[in-house]
Short mmCIF file of C-alpha atoms and ligand atoms in Angstrom, two decimals:
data_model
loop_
_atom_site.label_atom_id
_atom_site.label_comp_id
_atom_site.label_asym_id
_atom_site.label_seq_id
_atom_site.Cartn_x
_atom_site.Cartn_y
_atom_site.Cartn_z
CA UNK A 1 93.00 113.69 101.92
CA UNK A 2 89.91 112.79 103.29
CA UNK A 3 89.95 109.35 105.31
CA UNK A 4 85.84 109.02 104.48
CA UNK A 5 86.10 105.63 102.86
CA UNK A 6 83.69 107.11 99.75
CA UNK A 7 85.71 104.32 97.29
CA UNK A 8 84.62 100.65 97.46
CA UNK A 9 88.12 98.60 98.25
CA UNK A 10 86.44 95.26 98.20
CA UNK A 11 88.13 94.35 94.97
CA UNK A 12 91.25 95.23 96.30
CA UNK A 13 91.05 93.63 99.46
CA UNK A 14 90.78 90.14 97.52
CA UNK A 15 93.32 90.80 95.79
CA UNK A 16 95.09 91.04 98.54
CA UNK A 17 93.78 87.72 100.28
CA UNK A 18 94.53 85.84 97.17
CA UNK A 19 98.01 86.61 97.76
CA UNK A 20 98.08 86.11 101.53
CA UNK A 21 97.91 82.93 100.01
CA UNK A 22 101.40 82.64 98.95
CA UNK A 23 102.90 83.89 102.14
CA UNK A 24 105.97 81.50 103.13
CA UNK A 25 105.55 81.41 106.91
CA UNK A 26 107.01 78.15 108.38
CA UNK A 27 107.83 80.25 111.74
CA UNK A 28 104.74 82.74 112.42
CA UNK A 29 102.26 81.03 110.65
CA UNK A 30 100.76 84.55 110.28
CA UNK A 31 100.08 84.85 106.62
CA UNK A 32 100.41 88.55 105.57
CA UNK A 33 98.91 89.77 102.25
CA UNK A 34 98.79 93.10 100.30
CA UNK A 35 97.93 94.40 97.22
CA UNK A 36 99.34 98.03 96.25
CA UNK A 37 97.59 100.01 93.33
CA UNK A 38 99.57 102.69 91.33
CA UNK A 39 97.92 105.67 90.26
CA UNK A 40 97.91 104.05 86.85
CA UNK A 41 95.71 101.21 87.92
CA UNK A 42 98.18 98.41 87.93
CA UNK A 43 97.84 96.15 91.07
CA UNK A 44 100.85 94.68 92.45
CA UNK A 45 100.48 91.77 94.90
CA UNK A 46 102.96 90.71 97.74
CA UNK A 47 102.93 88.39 100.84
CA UNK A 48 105.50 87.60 103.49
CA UNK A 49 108.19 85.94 103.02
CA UNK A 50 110.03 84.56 106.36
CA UNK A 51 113.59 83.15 106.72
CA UNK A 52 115.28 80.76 109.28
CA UNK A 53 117.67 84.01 109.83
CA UNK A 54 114.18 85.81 111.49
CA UNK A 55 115.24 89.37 110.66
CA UNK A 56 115.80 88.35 106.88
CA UNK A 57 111.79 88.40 106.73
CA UNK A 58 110.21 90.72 104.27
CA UNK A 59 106.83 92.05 105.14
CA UNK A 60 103.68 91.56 102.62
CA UNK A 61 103.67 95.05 101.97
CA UNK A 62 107.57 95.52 101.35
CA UNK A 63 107.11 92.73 98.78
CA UNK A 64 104.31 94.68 97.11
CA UNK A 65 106.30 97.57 97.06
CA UNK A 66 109.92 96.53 95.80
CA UNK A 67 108.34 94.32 93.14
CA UNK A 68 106.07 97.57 92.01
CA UNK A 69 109.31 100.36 92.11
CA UNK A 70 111.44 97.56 90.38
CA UNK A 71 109.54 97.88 87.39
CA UNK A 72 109.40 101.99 87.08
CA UNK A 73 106.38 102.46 89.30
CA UNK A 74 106.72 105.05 92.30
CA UNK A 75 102.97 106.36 92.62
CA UNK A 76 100.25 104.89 94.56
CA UNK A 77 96.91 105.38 95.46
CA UNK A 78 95.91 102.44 97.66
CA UNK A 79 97.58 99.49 99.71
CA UNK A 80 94.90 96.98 100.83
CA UNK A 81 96.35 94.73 103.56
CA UNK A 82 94.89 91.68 105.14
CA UNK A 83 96.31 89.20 108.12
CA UNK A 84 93.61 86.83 110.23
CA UNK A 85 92.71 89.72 112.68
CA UNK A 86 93.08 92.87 110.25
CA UNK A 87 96.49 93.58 111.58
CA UNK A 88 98.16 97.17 111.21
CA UNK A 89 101.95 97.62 109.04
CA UNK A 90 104.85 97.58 110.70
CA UNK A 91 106.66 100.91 111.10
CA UNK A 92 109.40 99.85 108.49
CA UNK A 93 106.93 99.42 105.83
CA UNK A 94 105.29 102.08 106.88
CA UNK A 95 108.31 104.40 106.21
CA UNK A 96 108.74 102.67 103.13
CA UNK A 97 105.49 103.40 101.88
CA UNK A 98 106.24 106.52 103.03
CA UNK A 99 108.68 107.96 100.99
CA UNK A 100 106.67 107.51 97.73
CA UNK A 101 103.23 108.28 98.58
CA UNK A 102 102.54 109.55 101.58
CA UNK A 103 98.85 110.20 100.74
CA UNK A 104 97.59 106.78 99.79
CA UNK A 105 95.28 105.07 101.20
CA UNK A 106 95.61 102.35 103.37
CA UNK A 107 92.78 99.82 103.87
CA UNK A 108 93.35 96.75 106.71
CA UNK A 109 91.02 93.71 106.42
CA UNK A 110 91.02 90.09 107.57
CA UNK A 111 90.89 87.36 105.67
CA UNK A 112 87.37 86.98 105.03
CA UNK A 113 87.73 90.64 103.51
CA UNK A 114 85.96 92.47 106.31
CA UNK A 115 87.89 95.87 106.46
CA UNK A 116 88.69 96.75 109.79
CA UNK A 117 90.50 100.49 108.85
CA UNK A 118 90.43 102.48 106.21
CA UNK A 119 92.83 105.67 106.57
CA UNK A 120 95.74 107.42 104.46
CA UNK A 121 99.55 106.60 105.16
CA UNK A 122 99.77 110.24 106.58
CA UNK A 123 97.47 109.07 109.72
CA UNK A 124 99.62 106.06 110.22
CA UNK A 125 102.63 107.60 109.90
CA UNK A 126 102.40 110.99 111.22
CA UNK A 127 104.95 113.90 110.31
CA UNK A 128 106.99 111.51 108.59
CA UNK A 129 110.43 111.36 107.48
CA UNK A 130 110.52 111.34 103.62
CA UNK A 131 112.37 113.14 100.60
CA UNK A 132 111.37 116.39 101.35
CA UNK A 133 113.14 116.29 104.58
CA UNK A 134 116.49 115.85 103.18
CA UNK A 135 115.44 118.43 100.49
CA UNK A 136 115.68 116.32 97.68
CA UNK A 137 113.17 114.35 95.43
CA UNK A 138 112.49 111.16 94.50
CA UNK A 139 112.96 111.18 90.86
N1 LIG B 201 104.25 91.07 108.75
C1 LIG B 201 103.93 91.59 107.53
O1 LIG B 201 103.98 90.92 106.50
N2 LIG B 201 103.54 92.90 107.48
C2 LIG B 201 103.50 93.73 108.57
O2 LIG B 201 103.34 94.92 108.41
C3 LIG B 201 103.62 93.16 109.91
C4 LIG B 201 104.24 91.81 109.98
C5 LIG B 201 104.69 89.67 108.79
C6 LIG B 201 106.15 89.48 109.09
C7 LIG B 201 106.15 88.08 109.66
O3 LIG B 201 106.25 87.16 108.58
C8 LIG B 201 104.79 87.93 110.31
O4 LIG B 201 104.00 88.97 109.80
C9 LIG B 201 104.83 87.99 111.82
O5 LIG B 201 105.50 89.12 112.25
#
């Protein structure tokens, strides 16, 4: 895929900042949003969600993700994600992303939606480890 950013993600970006706005982050204080589109069109938003057990913390983008695949949906075209200083994904939702569509794109932006990167999962997660390594599918 081509990582020219030829679409305007603008909408999607404030999507995603409206639901950085619902991150529950008593220990960070590093609110976390993303919005995920399918190929269908549907948006689904997520934020992060930290716990007094640290490691029990789901990422913004896991959210997005497991709330999205929960209801049928395994195909996406975009993930916009926004923190305060247009922070990059972890490698665990990375991987997750990962293993359902390698190819979307990913667009980081800060808060005040300026968009810092704009690049497909494949560049942020090069030769990846996904279904087609273990030989099997998805579906
Ligand atoms: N965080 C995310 O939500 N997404 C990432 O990809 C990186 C980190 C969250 C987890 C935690 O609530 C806070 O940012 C600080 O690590």
């Amino acid at each position: 895929m081509n990582s020219t950013p030829t679409h305007d993600y603008s909408a999607l970006v404030q999507e995603a900042i409206t639901a950085s706005q619902h991150a529950y982050i008593p220990y960070s204080n590093y609110p976390v949003g993303a919005a995920l589109q399918s190929k269908d069109g549907k948006i689904y938003h997520g934020c992060n969600i930290e716990n007094a057990s640290y490691p029990a913390t789901i990422c913004a983008e896991r959210t997005a993700l497991v709330k999205a695949v929960s209801e049928g949906i395994r195909d996406f075209s975009a993930i916009a994600v926004v923190t305060e200083n247009g922070g990059s994904p972890c490698g665990i939702c990375r991987q997750m992303l990962y293993e359902f569509s390698p190819n979307m794109m990913v667009i980081l932006a800060d808060l005040d939606g300026k968009i810092h990167h704009i690049m497909p999962l494949t560049d942020f997660l090069p030769h990846g480890f996904g279904p087609s390594s273990l030989n099997s599918s998805k579906d």
